[in-house]
Short mmCIF file of C-alpha atoms in Angstrom, two decimals:
data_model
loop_
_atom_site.label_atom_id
_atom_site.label_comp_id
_atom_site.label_asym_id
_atom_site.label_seq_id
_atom_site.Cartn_x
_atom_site.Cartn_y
_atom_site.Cartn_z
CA UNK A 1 13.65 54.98 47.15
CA UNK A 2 14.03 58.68 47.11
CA UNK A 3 17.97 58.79 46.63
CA UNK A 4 17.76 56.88 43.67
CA UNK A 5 15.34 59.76 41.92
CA UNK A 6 17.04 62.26 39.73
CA UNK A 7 15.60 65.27 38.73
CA UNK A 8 14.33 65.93 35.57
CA UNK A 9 17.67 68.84 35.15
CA UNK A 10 20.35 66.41 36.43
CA UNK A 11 18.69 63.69 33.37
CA UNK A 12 18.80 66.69 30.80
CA UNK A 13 22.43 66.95 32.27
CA UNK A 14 23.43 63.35 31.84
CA UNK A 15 22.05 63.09 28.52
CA UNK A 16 24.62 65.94 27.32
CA UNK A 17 27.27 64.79 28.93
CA UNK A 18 29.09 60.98 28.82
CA UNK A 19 28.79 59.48 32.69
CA UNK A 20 30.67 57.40 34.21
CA UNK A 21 29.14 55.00 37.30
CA UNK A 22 30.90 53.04 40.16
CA UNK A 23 30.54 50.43 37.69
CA UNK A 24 32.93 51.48 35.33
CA UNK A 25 30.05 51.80 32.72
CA UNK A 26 29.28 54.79 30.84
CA UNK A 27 25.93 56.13 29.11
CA UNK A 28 27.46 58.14 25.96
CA UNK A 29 26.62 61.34 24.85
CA UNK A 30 22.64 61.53 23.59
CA UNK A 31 22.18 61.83 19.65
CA UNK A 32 20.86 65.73 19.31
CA UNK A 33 17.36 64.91 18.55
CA UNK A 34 16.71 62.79 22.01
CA UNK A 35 18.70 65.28 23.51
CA UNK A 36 16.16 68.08 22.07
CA UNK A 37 13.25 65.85 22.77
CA UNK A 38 14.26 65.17 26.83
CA UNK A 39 14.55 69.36 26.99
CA UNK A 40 11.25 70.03 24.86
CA UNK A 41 9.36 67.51 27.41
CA UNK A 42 11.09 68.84 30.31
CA UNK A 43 10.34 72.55 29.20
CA UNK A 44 6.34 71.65 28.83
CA UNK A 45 4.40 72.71 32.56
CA UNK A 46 2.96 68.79 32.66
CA UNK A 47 6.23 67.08 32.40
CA UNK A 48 8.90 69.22 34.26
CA UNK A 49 9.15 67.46 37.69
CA UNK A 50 9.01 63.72 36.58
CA UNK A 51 12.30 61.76 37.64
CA UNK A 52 14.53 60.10 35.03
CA UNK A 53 12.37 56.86 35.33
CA UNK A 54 9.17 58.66 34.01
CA UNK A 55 10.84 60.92 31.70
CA UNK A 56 12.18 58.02 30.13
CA UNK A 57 8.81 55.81 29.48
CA UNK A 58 7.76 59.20 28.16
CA UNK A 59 10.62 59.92 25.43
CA UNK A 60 10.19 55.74 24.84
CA UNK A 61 6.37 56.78 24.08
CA UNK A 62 6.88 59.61 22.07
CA UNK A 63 7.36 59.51 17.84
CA UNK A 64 9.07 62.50 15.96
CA UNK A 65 7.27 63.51 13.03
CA UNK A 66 8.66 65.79 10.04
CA UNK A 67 5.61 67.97 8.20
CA UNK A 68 6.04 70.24 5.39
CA UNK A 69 5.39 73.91 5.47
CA UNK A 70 1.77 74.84 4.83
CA UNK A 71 -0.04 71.82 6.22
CA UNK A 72 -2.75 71.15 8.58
CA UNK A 73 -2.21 68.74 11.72
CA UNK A 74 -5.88 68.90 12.27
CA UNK A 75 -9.15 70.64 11.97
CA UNK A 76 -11.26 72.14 14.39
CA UNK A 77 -14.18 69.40 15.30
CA UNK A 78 -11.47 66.35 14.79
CA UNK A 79 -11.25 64.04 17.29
CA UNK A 80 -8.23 64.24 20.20
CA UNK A 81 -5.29 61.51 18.98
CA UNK A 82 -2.33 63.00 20.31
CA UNK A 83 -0.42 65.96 22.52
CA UNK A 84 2.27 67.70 20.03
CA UNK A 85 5.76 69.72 20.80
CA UNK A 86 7.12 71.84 18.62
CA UNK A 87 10.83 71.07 18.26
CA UNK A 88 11.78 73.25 14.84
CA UNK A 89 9.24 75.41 12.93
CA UNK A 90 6.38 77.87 13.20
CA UNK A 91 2.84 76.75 13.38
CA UNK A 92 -0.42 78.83 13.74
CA UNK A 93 -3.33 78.15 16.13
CA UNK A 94 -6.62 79.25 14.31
CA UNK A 95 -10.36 79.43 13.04
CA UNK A 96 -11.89 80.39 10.02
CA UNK A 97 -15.04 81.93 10.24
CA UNK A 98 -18.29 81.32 7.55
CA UNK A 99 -16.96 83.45 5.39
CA UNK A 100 -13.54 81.80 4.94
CA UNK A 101 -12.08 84.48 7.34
CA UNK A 102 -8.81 83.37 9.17
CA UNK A 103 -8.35 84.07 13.31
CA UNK A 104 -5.00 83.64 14.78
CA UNK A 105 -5.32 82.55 17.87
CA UNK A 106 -1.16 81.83 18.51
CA UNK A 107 1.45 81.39 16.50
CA UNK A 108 4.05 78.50 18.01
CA UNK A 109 7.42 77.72 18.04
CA UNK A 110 9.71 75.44 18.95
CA UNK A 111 9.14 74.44 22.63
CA UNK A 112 5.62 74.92 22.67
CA UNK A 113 2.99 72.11 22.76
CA UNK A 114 -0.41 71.84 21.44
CA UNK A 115 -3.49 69.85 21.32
CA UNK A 116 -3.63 68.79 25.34
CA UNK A 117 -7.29 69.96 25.38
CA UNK A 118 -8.89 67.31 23.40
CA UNK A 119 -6.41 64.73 24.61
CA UNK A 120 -7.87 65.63 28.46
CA UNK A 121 -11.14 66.45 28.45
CA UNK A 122 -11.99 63.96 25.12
CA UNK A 123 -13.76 66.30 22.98
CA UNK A 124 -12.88 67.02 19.51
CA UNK A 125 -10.52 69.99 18.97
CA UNK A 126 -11.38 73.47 18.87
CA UNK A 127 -8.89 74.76 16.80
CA UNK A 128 -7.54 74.46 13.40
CA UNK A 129 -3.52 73.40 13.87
CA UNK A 130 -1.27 73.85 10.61
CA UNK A 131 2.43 74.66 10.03
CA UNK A 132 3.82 77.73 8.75
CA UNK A 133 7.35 76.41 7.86
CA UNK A 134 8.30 72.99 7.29
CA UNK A 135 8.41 71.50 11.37
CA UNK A 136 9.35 68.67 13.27
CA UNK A 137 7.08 67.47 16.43
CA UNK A 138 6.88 65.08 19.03
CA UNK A 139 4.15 63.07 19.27
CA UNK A 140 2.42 62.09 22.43
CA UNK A 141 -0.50 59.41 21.58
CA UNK A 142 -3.94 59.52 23.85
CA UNK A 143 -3.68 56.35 25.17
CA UNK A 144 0.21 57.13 25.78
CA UNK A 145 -1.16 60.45 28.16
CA UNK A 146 -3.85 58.32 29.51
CA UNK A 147 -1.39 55.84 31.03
CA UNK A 148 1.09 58.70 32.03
CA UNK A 149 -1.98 60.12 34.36
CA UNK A 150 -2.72 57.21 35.61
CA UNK A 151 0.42 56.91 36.77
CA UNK A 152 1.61 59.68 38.00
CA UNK A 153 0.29 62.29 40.32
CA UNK A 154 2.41 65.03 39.92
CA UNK A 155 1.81 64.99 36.06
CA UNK A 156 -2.36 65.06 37.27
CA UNK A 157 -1.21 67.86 39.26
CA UNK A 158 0.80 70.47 36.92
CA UNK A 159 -2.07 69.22 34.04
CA UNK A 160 -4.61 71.11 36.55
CA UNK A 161 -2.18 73.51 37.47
CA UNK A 162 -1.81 74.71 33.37
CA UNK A 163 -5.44 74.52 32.64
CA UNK A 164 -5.82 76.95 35.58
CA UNK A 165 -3.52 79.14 34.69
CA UNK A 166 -4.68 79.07 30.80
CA UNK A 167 -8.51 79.96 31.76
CA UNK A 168 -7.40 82.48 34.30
CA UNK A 169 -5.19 84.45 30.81
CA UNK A 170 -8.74 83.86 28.86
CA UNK A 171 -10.80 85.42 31.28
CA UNK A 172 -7.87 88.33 32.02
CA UNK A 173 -8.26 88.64 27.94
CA UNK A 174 -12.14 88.53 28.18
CA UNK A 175 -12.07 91.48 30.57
CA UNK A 176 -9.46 93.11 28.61
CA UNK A 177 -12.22 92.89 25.68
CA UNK A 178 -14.60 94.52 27.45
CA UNK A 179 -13.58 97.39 28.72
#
């Protein structure tokens, strides 16, 4: 039923707020870090117009992980586990070339997510992911993606959506190259 949807800005809303129903119940204030994990999944292209239902199996399937500064989520050629959001820290997107030389690709911060590639199209990644400050993420597990596609359509849709719009910035940057 359509009236009993909420948007995924009126959930953000209730989670910073204590609500009180017809029932006389109330849902109290959200600790900080769900609060920051509801906005950082709301924030990411893929997630933005689920209703409260979906964003909560989401948060429910998501794990917050602490890594120290200087260390590698994964290598280039590993295979896809898991989508990750930044919520505090730096991290740099990269290659290293024969020689040992490092490519930045991005540099991340909070907000941003990483490693949706490999958890889409199955193939291993094609990056090097490490942290350049001590960082917390969210982790999204495969299977835990897998099941939110198969679920939902609008999720399908905005995944398309944000691969089209990332290939159409490559090839803008592959033109830029070579002129």
């Amino acid at each position: 039923d359509s009236k009993h949807l909420v948007t995924t800005l009126q959930f953000i809303r209730l989670l910073q707020r204590s609500v009180r129903f017809r029932s006389g119940t109330s849902i109290l204030p959200c600790p900080p870090l769900r609060l920051q994990m509801s906005i950082s999944l709301a924030s990411i292209p893929f997630f933005a117009n689920l209703n409260a239902a979906d964003m909560m199996s989401l948060m429910a399937a998501t794990k917050t992980v602490e890594v120290p500064g200087n260390t590698t989520i994964f290598w280039k050629g590993d295979a896809p586990d898991a989508l990750y959001i930044a919520l505090s820290g730096r991290l740099k997107v990269f290659v290293r070339d024969q020689k040992g030389r490092e490519t930045v690709f991005a540099t991340l911060k909070p907000g941003d997510y990483f490693g949706e590639m490999g958890i889409i199209d199955g193939e291993p990644r094609s990056a090097n992911v490490a942290t350049i400050e001590p960082c917390t993420l969210l982790r999204l597990g495969a299977n835990e993606f897998e099941i939110c596609l198969q679920t939902n359509f609008r999720i399908v849709r905005t995944v398309l959506k944000g691969l089209s719009a990332r290939m159409r910035e490559l090839n803008a940057r592959n033109v830029a190259l070579q002129r």
